[in-house]
Amino acid sequence: MSQSLPIPPNEEERLKALASYQIMDTLAEKEFDNLTRIASHVFDAPIALITLLDEERQWFKSKVGIEAESTPREISFCQYAIVDGETLIVNDAQEDERFENNPLVTGNPNIRFYAGHPITNEQGHSLGTLCVIDEKPRSATPEQIELLRGLAETAMSLIECRKANYRLEIYKRFFDESLNLMCIVDMQGICREINPFFMKKLGWEQSQLLSRPLMDFFHPDDQEQAYARLAKLNEGEPAVEFENRLRKKDGSYIWVQWNCQPDPAAGQMFAIAYDITPLKEKNAALHEAIHHKDIFLSNMSHEIRTPMNAIIGFSDLMERTKLGPTQREYLDAISVAGNNLLAIINDILDLSKIEAGKIDLESKPLELKKVIQDAIKLSQSRAEEKGLRLKASLDMDAPEYIMGDPTRLHQILVNLISNAVKFTNEGSVTVDIEVKDRDEEHAGLCFKVSDTGIGISEEDQERIFNRFEQARQPKEVLFGGTGLGLSIVKMLVELHGGYIEVESQLGKGTTFSCYLPLPIVQSPEKPKATDVDTNSTLKLSGVRILLAEDNKLNQKLGSFALKNNGAIVEFAEDGEAAVEMAKKQVYDIILMDLQMPKMNGYEATEEIRKNLKVNTPIIACTAHSLVGERTKCIEAGMNDYISKPYTEAVLIEVIQQALREK
């Protein structure tokens, strides 16, 4: 043959359609064989075939009068029929230039006459043909051609039915063998079909489930929600999901998650339920563990912060007294140790808050230069001790003021700078602030902290942001630390919508780059003048204060700090005493510890507010500092909250603010 072989214009889609029927190379089937026998009889032809054409061959699904299973596609007559899409009649193949040299014509089976009609699906894809062949030239009558067309259409119907039956078989096998609960209910919610696992899981017999409302087996408390979700199907949703408890025969319940899909044409709904009882139990155990963890952290915080308040507070007071060089050295050591311990506690609590997703970032006007200076100041003395140059540079395009959380920005920078100083023995630590992008309202700032320290290996760079992990250090060099700092920094940066990166080489140094998108503010408002003289030596002169505190050391500390500022201080050693004293005496301020014997701070505050009707500002002074503590205090009727340990300056500031708002 000299002409090119015919290829249907939709060949790619045609081959995909053929594959979807999964019929190639299947065993003989009686229904198809009946069609070829009829075709052979109608045409009185020795050969009749149902052919299917894939990419390389013409395969015979059914055959009469031939032994071969297939032939190469390039010599098939049927390839011409599937291109035209109409009945192909070849009266004498030897007289047709398309076939005169075809090996099927010049050799066995010596084709002279051919009549074939395409087997075509509804999408217009011709899969093959139903054809008849004879060894002698002849013609076909219109009636024969019409019958051939009808037989080809019947063949296509059989192929479609075969596909549907196969799908149905697969579905039934899936339904019967699934390890999930499956059922079919009518639109009134009556069970019409239940799979074996449904019965096995719940312990009910088939007769006890069928023809009953599925809702009968739902926990009473879950039915209203289930009705509401299922109603969405009537509103046009293609599927709904919900959870509920399903009653077993023994009266117990399991938790399941439903996926329900309607079949309006059949007037029914298919529902599959996944047993999520183990997941519910794990979640409950997890919540219980988290609850116990929070209680532990709360107690730990209280038990450590209470003596820490005395240590840091009295250290602060001692710094104002006349001390010798040795005493000053000892006091500095106590102060450093106390603040280091406090930093560890704060890291643990911050981690708990961030994990719980309960950190709300403040937004206050901040002077960018001051933020950097304050952060550097805390590491300055340590850098000088090690002979390091600690320097900073600020991009000329950087805004003067930004809106941000002063505590968290300070925490990010201090952590990065102190780490750099900690792991650098010679050279320098540099803080650079670069503007990556900026418009009138926002600035994308990159805070870079670079050092010439020991560096971090590539392997360790992947793990340093993991909690409780540090870069591996030489045995002879131990730096200590909890391994929480960088983890907390990363989480805080991401809370701001930013990111942090690290570049480092062992023995050459490290650079942490922290990108933060921050709002720009032009100039913060100056504080309004108040009646309280904050510059006076006696900042609380004549202010009558009730200090409810059961710890003797913290009583002394509070007394010194308040009396040094001119306040008149009285003590209550528990909540009951505080209530009695508030009943007899009018105070300007009440400082209320939360954890006290007989009556705690919450109970005492409620009693003062509800029964005594006293509106005196009450400030919570507590060693508890977990998530939600401030909110609990405000809801109990307190005006403000201060966490131990606190400095004298912080205490006085909070009291003055309460007096201003009184």
XYZ file of C-alpha atoms in Angstrom:
662
model
C 0.000 0.000 0.000
C 1.355 3.340 -1.010
C -1.104 5.631 0.788
C -0.688 6.757 4.404
C -2.658 4.920 7.085
C -5.879 6.576 8.311
C -5.910 7.969 11.867
C -9.102 9.288 13.505
C -8.896 12.989 14.411
C -9.820 12.177 18.041
C -7.353 9.283 18.305
C -5.951 10.191 21.721
C -9.394 10.511 23.281
C -10.540 7.374 21.418
C -7.733 5.279 22.906
C -8.527 6.597 26.407
C -12.179 5.697 25.899
C -11.251 2.185 24.756
C -9.021 1.706 27.811
C -11.824 2.843 30.130
C -13.947 -0.136 29.154
C -11.239 -2.618 30.277
C -12.332 -5.090 27.606
C -9.123 -5.755 25.643
C -7.781 -9.319 25.956
C -10.783 -10.513 27.967
C -12.273 -13.989 27.585
C -14.995 -14.831 25.077
C -18.535 -13.931 26.155
C -21.718 -15.550 24.840
C -23.558 -12.276 24.268
C -20.882 -11.011 21.866
C -20.556 -14.416 20.143
C -24.317 -14.379 19.441
C -23.898 -11.134 17.492
C -21.147 -12.460 15.238
C -23.149 -15.631 14.533
C -26.169 -13.526 13.557
C -24.015 -11.302 11.323
C -22.477 -14.347 9.605
C -25.969 -15.755 9.019
C -27.491 -12.501 7.731
C -24.702 -12.029 5.165
C -24.187 -15.712 4.529
C -20.493 -14.949 5.035
C -17.903 -17.409 6.375
C -16.216 -14.838 8.652
C -17.755 -12.389 11.150
C -15.813 -10.369 13.751
C -16.197 -7.883 16.566
C -12.920 -5.954 16.392
C -11.379 -3.450 18.798
C -8.459 -1.285 17.684
C -5.799 -0.106 20.091
C -2.592 1.693 19.183
C -0.877 -1.285 17.496
C -3.385 -4.037 16.713
C -6.856 -5.102 15.744
C -8.051 -7.515 18.453
C -11.064 -9.810 18.075
C -13.491 -9.767 20.985
C -15.662 -12.287 19.101
C -14.992 -14.273 15.903
C -16.589 -16.727 13.518
C -14.619 -18.562 10.834
C -11.084 -17.534 11.799
C -8.457 -18.853 14.224
C -6.326 -15.728 14.678
C -6.761 -13.643 17.851
C -5.666 -10.375 16.273
C -3.871 -8.739 13.351
C -1.567 -5.726 13.110
C -3.550 -2.522 12.946
C -1.713 -1.228 9.865
C -3.178 -4.024 7.650
C -6.706 -3.919 9.075
C -9.733 -2.930 6.999
C -11.475 -1.736 10.160
C -9.116 1.237 10.625
C -10.746 2.811 7.577
C -14.233 2.214 8.963
C -13.539 3.923 12.313
C -12.187 7.017 10.546
C -15.237 7.511 8.318
C -17.707 6.617 11.043
C -20.030 5.011 8.497
C -20.552 1.523 7.134
C -17.575 0.522 4.988
C -18.404 -1.759 2.011
C -15.590 -3.247 -0.116
C -17.120 -5.332 -2.911
C -13.764 -6.575 -4.283
C -10.606 -5.873 -2.366
C -8.419 -6.742 -5.371
C -10.036 -3.880 -7.266
C -9.557 -1.358 -4.425
C -6.202 0.428 -4.446
C -6.323 0.709 -0.623
C -6.277 -3.064 -0.198
C -5.027 -4.674 -3.425
C -1.592 -5.371 -1.929
C -2.791 -6.067 1.622
C -1.388 -9.393 2.932
C -4.893 -10.280 4.165
C -5.990 -10.039 0.525
C -3.009 -11.616 -1.170
C -2.791 -14.318 1.489
C -4.910 -16.049 4.120
C -7.846 -15.402 4.707
C -7.933 -14.096 1.092
C -10.366 -11.236 1.702
C -12.370 -10.088 -1.319
C -15.590 -8.806 0.245
C -15.715 -6.698 3.456
C -18.618 -5.012 5.213
C -18.022 -3.303 8.569
C -19.863 -0.754 10.766
C -18.109 1.205 13.548
C -18.872 0.400 17.196
C -19.226 3.967 18.509
C -20.100 5.269 21.983
C -22.248 8.301 22.823
C -19.188 10.545 22.907
C -18.411 9.726 19.281
C -15.402 7.491 19.943
C -15.259 4.510 17.548
C -13.726 1.604 19.451
C -13.740 -0.895 16.576
C -16.223 -2.539 14.204
C -18.665 -5.351 13.715
C -17.706 -6.752 10.294
C -18.267 -9.679 7.909
C -15.753 -11.069 5.377
C -16.020 -13.310 2.328
C -13.469 -14.948 0.008
C -15.383 -13.980 -3.118
C -16.477 -10.596 -4.496
C -20.046 -9.625 -3.770
C -22.317 -6.767 -2.683
C -24.568 -6.012 0.299
C -28.275 -5.224 0.231
C -29.702 -2.166 2.052
C -31.448 -4.526 4.505
C -28.152 -6.259 5.297
C -26.396 -2.940 5.838
C -29.196 -1.772 8.180
C -28.975 -5.015 10.157
C -25.178 -4.661 10.366
C -25.630 -1.173 11.811
C -28.106 -2.485 14.375
C -25.774 -5.288 15.412
C -22.884 -2.803 15.877
C -25.082 -0.627 18.089
C -26.050 -3.707 20.098
C -22.359 -4.540 20.507
C -21.761 -1.032 21.900
C -24.677 -1.483 24.325
C -23.166 -4.750 25.519
C -19.806 -3.037 26.061
C -21.495 -0.268 28.094
C -23.460 -2.826 30.138
C -20.308 -4.795 30.718
C -18.623 -1.644 32.065
C -21.588 -0.808 34.289
C -21.770 -4.356 35.615
C -18.054 -4.283 36.324
C -18.445 -1.048 38.258
C -21.406 -2.475 40.109
C -19.387 -5.572 40.976
C -16.515 -3.440 42.224
C -18.920 -1.285 44.246
C -20.606 -4.356 45.753
C -17.261 -5.854 46.688
C -16.212 -2.533 48.217
C -19.540 -2.270 50.057
C -19.400 -5.844 51.377
C -15.702 -5.929 52.286
C -15.173 -2.383 53.542
C -13.916 -1.859 57.097
C -16.075 1.267 57.395
C -19.739 1.501 58.244
C -21.825 1.903 55.063
C -25.515 2.203 54.504
C -28.100 3.326 51.989
C -31.139 5.171 53.324
C -34.148 6.600 51.572
C -34.979 10.300 51.670
C -37.045 9.707 54.833
C -33.950 8.370 56.585
C -35.062 4.712 56.602
C -32.252 2.147 56.300
C -32.554 0.180 53.063
C -29.153 -1.466 52.850
C -26.446 -2.079 55.466
C -22.968 -3.478 54.874
C -21.614 -6.384 56.993
C -19.124 -4.219 58.891
C -21.946 -1.908 60.024
C -23.624 -4.843 61.707
C -20.379 -6.273 63.072
C -19.278 -2.942 64.568
C -22.576 -2.199 66.289
C -23.627 -5.755 67.102
C -27.085 -5.453 65.514
C -28.655 -8.049 63.216
C -29.666 -7.004 59.716
C -33.341 -7.385 60.569
C -32.904 -5.000 63.515
C -31.448 -2.275 61.294
C -33.327 -2.448 58.016
C -36.610 -0.560 57.627
C -35.800 1.532 60.709
C -34.837 5.235 60.827
C -31.072 5.554 61.009
C -31.560 8.436 63.436
C -32.911 5.931 66.010
C -29.327 4.820 66.563
C -27.933 8.352 67.061
C -27.228 9.669 70.556
C -30.202 11.895 71.567
C -27.889 14.870 72.134
C -26.495 14.562 68.602
C -29.741 14.285 66.640
C -30.513 17.978 66.284
C -27.105 18.721 64.801
C -27.390 15.717 62.466
C -30.809 16.891 61.192
C -29.386 20.366 60.571
C -26.453 19.023 58.582
C -28.579 16.594 56.535
C -30.989 19.413 55.698
C -28.141 21.006 53.741
C -28.522 18.220 51.168
C -32.025 19.466 50.394
C -30.551 22.929 49.914
C -28.328 21.698 47.118
C -25.061 20.771 48.832
C -23.472 17.768 47.046
C -22.297 16.188 50.307
C -22.252 16.836 54.048
C -19.973 15.718 56.855
C -20.626 15.608 60.572
C -19.695 13.708 63.730
C -21.952 11.974 66.192
C -22.237 9.070 68.601
C -23.754 5.833 67.270
C -25.461 3.380 69.621
C -24.294 -0.229 69.773
C -26.548 -3.139 70.700
C -24.989 -3.324 74.187
C -26.015 0.298 74.855
C -22.574 1.830 74.525
C -21.662 4.387 71.879
C -18.912 4.872 69.345
C -17.910 8.143 67.729
C -18.193 8.226 63.940
C -17.647 10.763 61.200
C -20.248 10.663 58.426
C -19.921 11.498 54.759
C -23.365 11.590 53.146
C -24.168 12.037 49.458
C -27.653 12.137 47.961
C -28.888 10.319 44.851
C -32.071 12.249 44.008
C -32.812 10.176 40.914
C -32.960 7.022 43.022
C -34.627 8.794 45.956
C -31.944 7.684 48.376
C -28.737 8.685 50.127
C -25.409 6.894 50.436
C -23.665 7.291 53.778
C -20.298 6.100 54.987
C -19.154 6.397 58.596
C -15.585 6.234 59.881
C -14.983 5.078 63.435
C -13.165 7.963 65.118
C -13.523 6.686 68.680
C -9.751 6.041 69.059
C -9.042 9.557 67.750
C -11.553 11.056 70.189
C -9.953 9.140 73.040
C -6.475 10.282 72.005
C -7.659 13.888 71.766
C -9.280 13.637 75.185
C -6.068 12.216 76.632
C -4.094 14.963 74.906
C -6.357 17.688 76.306
C -6.060 16.111 79.727
C -2.273 16.055 79.400
C -2.255 19.693 78.276
C -4.473 20.582 81.221
C -2.123 18.851 83.650
C 0.849 20.506 81.957
C -0.764 23.922 82.398
C -1.446 23.186 86.063
C 2.168 22.071 86.521
C 3.541 25.154 84.777
C 1.234 27.371 86.792
C 2.360 25.815 90.074
C 6.006 25.835 89.005
C 5.751 29.475 88.023
C 4.157 30.391 91.338
C 6.558 28.405 93.495
C 9.652 29.768 91.748
C 8.502 33.321 91.110
C 7.455 33.885 94.718
C 11.010 33.584 96.142
C 12.426 35.128 92.952
C 10.370 38.226 93.672
C 12.162 38.587 97.004
C 15.612 37.829 95.531
C 15.352 40.281 92.638
C 13.414 42.871 94.653
C 15.828 42.991 97.592
C 18.789 42.960 95.180
C 17.254 46.019 93.523
C 16.873 47.751 96.903
C 20.435 46.854 97.952
C 21.861 48.455 94.846
C 20.712 51.807 96.228
C 22.625 51.355 99.480
C 26.281 52.028 100.163
C 28.260 48.876 99.328
C 31.936 47.950 99.251
C 33.563 46.522 96.075
C 33.292 42.919 97.275
C 29.673 43.356 98.361
C 28.896 44.989 95.011
C 30.463 42.021 93.185
C 28.434 39.531 95.231
C 25.251 41.509 94.680
C 25.874 41.640 90.910
C 26.328 37.870 90.903
C 23.030 37.384 92.772
C 21.254 39.738 90.365
C 22.656 38.022 87.249
C 21.798 34.552 88.578
C 18.290 35.651 89.531
C 17.606 37.210 86.151
C 19.021 34.178 84.317
C 16.692 31.904 86.256
C 13.793 34.233 85.506
C 14.678 34.167 81.800
C 14.503 30.339 81.798
C 11.097 30.417 83.471
C 9.841 33.013 81.009
C 11.074 30.932 78.052
C 9.141 27.901 79.257
C 5.987 29.941 79.829
C 6.307 31.714 76.486
C 6.631 28.366 74.733
C 3.441 27.182 76.427
C 1.584 30.346 75.410
C 2.723 30.158 71.783
C 1.891 26.439 71.493
C -1.582 27.184 72.818
C -1.966 29.988 70.262
C -2.805 32.398 73.055
C -0.267 35.156 72.517
C -1.841 38.369 71.325
C 0.663 40.853 69.927
C 0.382 44.409 71.218
C 0.583 47.351 68.865
C 2.215 50.458 70.303
C 4.205 53.320 68.771
C 7.914 52.552 69.149
C 11.039 54.511 68.300
C 13.017 52.066 66.170
C 16.430 53.377 67.215
C 15.535 53.078 70.911
C 14.285 49.501 70.440
C 17.703 48.564 69.056
C 19.642 50.509 71.685
C 17.701 48.947 74.561
C 18.304 45.446 73.184
C 22.032 46.056 72.712
C 22.386 47.592 76.165
C 21.594 44.278 77.887
C 24.549 42.519 76.188
C 26.967 45.463 76.258
C 28.714 44.631 79.524
C 29.150 40.957 78.600
C 30.608 41.971 75.224
C 33.060 44.339 76.906
C 34.141 41.610 79.336
C 35.033 39.401 76.326
C 36.715 42.239 74.450
C 34.131 42.192 71.633
C 33.079 45.136 69.476
C 29.294 45.429 69.690
C 27.991 47.826 67.063
C 24.815 48.646 65.183
C 23.780 50.377 61.977
C 20.381 51.622 60.851
C 19.336 51.975 57.208
C 18.866 55.623 56.211
C 15.466 54.714 54.738
C 14.254 53.120 57.968
C 11.227 54.811 59.556
C 11.769 56.684 62.799
C 8.703 55.185 64.467
C 6.958 51.842 63.987
C 3.931 50.125 65.491
C 4.786 46.911 67.278
C 4.821 44.828 70.427
C 7.655 46.260 72.548
C 8.005 43.135 74.694
C 8.166 40.666 71.794
C 10.417 42.782 69.544
C 12.748 43.273 72.492
C 12.646 39.525 73.176
C 13.552 38.676 69.554
C 16.492 41.079 69.374
C 17.850 40.371 72.860
C 17.830 36.645 72.195
C 19.700 36.967 68.900
C 22.223 39.489 70.238
C 22.915 37.654 73.509
C 23.374 34.392 71.562
C 25.870 36.095 69.244
C 27.864 37.439 72.199
C 27.649 34.091 73.984
C 29.172 32.134 71.061
C 31.789 34.692 70.057
C 35.150 34.827 71.846
C 36.919 37.394 69.686
C 36.074 39.856 66.977
C 32.690 41.565 66.810
C 28.922 41.348 66.919
C 27.044 43.580 64.495
C 23.377 44.500 64.397
C 22.187 45.842 61.024
C 18.658 46.977 60.247
C 17.905 47.065 56.520
C 14.761 48.179 54.703
C 13.704 45.439 52.272
C 10.490 47.087 51.139
C 8.500 50.137 52.168
C 5.451 52.203 51.334
C 3.670 55.011 53.156
C 2.101 52.704 55.732
C 4.387 49.679 56.107
C 8.067 48.803 56.194
C 9.582 45.388 55.657
C 12.573 45.456 58.013
C 15.378 42.923 58.074
C 17.149 42.691 61.451
C 20.574 41.117 60.866
C 22.704 39.949 63.780
C 26.183 38.873 62.639
C 29.117 37.569 64.677
C 32.632 36.243 64.195
C 32.069 33.331 66.561
C 32.341 29.559 66.431
C 29.757 29.139 63.651
C 27.152 26.448 63.082
C 27.543 23.358 60.925
C 25.154 22.772 58.000
C 23.672 19.795 59.816
C 22.998 21.826 62.958
C 21.473 24.700 60.976
C 18.548 22.368 60.257
C 17.847 21.726 63.935
C 18.714 24.859 65.919
C 15.154 26.177 65.649
C 13.758 22.979 67.182
C 12.766 23.343 70.816
C 15.149 21.976 73.428
C 17.905 21.592 70.820
C 21.194 23.412 70.383
C 24.026 23.220 67.948
C 26.480 20.500 68.962
C 29.462 21.984 70.747
C 33.027 20.704 71.294
C 33.393 18.761 74.544
C 35.806 21.336 75.857
C 33.335 24.187 75.245
C 30.079 24.237 77.143
C 27.727 27.178 76.806
C 24.631 25.932 78.625
C 21.079 27.061 77.945
C 17.702 25.373 77.529
C 17.642 25.299 73.753
C 14.339 27.218 73.718
C 15.540 30.682 72.733
C 15.749 30.309 68.938
C 12.605 28.188 68.836
C 10.679 30.970 70.582
C 12.265 33.622 68.344
C 11.180 31.731 65.225
C 7.606 31.364 66.479
C 7.401 35.037 67.498
C 8.746 36.140 64.113
C 6.160 34.006 62.334
C 3.408 35.455 64.554
C 4.403 38.842 63.094
C 4.013 37.402 59.576
C 7.788 37.307 59.035
C 10.534 34.730 58.720
C 14.049 34.031 60.028
C 17.060 32.607 58.181
C 20.587 31.619 59.191
C 23.895 31.635 57.323
C 26.973 30.240 59.005
C 30.401 28.668 58.581
C 32.236 26.754 61.259
C 35.002 28.868 62.743
C 34.024 31.983 60.780
C 30.771 33.188 62.287
C 27.017 33.328 61.904
C 24.371 35.717 60.596
C 20.721 35.527 61.604
C 18.394 37.486 59.312
C 14.979 38.236 60.699
C 12.385 39.815 58.364
C 9.430 41.611 59.987
C 6.677 43.563 58.193
C 5.734 46.429 60.544
C 3.320 49.374 60.285
C 4.806 52.872 60.195
C 3.610 55.650 62.511
C 4.615 59.277 62.073
C 5.018 60.437 65.646
C 3.542 59.039 68.846
C 1.363 61.186 71.030
C 3.074 62.666 74.072
C 1.735 61.454 77.427
C -0.905 63.690 78.930
C -0.150 65.581 82.119
C -1.549 63.943 85.232
C -2.189 64.871 88.813
C 0.363 62.325 89.982
C 3.861 63.768 90.223
C 6.046 61.035 88.746
C 9.199 63.034 89.315
C 8.651 63.514 92.989
C 10.931 61.668 95.418
C 7.876 60.396 97.270
C 5.789 59.226 94.313
C 3.039 57.756 96.526
C 3.044 60.339 99.307
C 0.023 59.840 101.608
C -1.444 57.007 99.506
C -3.071 54.412 101.794
C -2.405 50.881 100.526
C -3.651 47.478 101.726
C -1.157 44.731 100.815
C -2.781 41.273 100.904
C 0.212 38.908 100.905
C 0.858 35.721 102.876
C 4.608 35.453 102.099
C 6.660 37.255 104.782
C 9.575 38.108 102.492
C 7.274 39.614 99.884
C 5.506 41.547 102.651
C 8.820 43.087 103.654
C 9.793 43.777 100.054
C 6.450 45.424 99.290
C 6.609 47.425 102.519
C 10.099 48.796 101.760
C 9.265 49.673 98.160
C 5.953 51.359 99.002
C 7.092 53.175 102.165
C 10.201 54.457 100.384
C 7.801 56.203 98.044
C 5.723 57.738 100.832
C 2.838 55.265 100.957
C 1.010 54.217 104.134
C 0.990 50.410 104.104
C -1.144 47.900 106.027
C -0.944 44.101 105.678
C -3.448 41.262 105.371
C -2.028 37.749 105.567
C -4.955 36.046 103.799
C -8.088 36.801 101.796
C -10.437 36.774 104.786
C -8.319 39.337 106.609
C -8.217 41.524 103.494
C -12.043 41.529 103.290
C -12.377 42.421 106.985
C -9.855 45.263 106.716
C -11.540 46.626 103.567
C -14.838 46.618 105.516
C -13.403 48.787 108.308
C -10.989 51.084 106.446
C -11.085 53.010 103.155
C -7.938 52.433 101.108
C -6.678 54.169 98.002
C -5.234 50.944 96.538
C -5.496 47.237 97.369
C -2.617 44.987 96.228
C -4.048 41.468 96.121
C -2.020 38.261 96.015
C -4.005 35.498 94.298
C -2.838 32.365 96.092
C -3.510 32.791 99.806
C -4.887 30.567 102.589
C -8.522 30.635 103.819
C -9.714 32.792 100.919
C -7.802 33.318 97.657
C -7.450 36.627 95.843
C -10.291 35.948 93.399
C -12.732 35.133 96.195
C -11.631 38.102 98.288
C -12.061 40.476 95.346
C -15.540 39.132 94.597
C -16.531 39.595 98.241
C -15.201 43.184 98.304
C -16.961 44.087 95.073
C -20.337 42.331 95.474
C -21.003 42.386 99.211
C -19.007 45.391 100.435
C -19.734 47.405 97.297
C -16.224 48.871 97.539
C -14.807 50.414 94.338
C -11.222 50.790 95.526
C -8.776 49.882 92.699
C -7.558 46.316 93.235
C -4.294 45.241 91.582
C -3.467 41.540 91.359
C 0.110 40.758 92.425
C 0.745 37.148 91.580
C 3.431 34.652 90.778
C 1.013 33.013 88.308
C 1.730 34.220 84.787
C 0.154 31.746 82.386
C -2.163 32.427 79.478
C -5.418 34.044 80.506
C -4.363 35.008 84.023
C -4.827 38.737 83.426
C -8.249 38.138 81.854
C -9.321 36.051 84.862
C -8.249 38.848 87.198
C -10.182 41.518 85.291
C -13.287 39.303 85.132
C -13.053 38.805 88.905
C -13.336 42.569 89.408
C -9.677 43.608 89.621
C -8.406 46.716 87.850
C -4.950 45.575 86.789
C -2.406 42.796 87.023
C 1.284 42.624 87.855
C 3.369 39.462 87.641
C 6.055 38.528 90.158
C 8.917 39.157 90.214
C 8.512 42.852 89.654
C 10.789 45.816 90.224
C 9.940 48.788 92.392
C 9.644 50.991 89.309
C 7.076 48.692 87.692
C 5.060 48.423 90.915
C 4.942 52.197 91.400
C 4.025 52.781 87.750
C 1.061 50.373 87.931
C -0.190 51.951 91.182
C 0.082 55.461 89.720
C -1.840 54.380 86.615
C -4.628 52.957 88.810
C -4.768 56.213 90.788
C -5.036 58.227 87.578
C -7.937 56.082 86.378
C -9.684 56.071 89.763
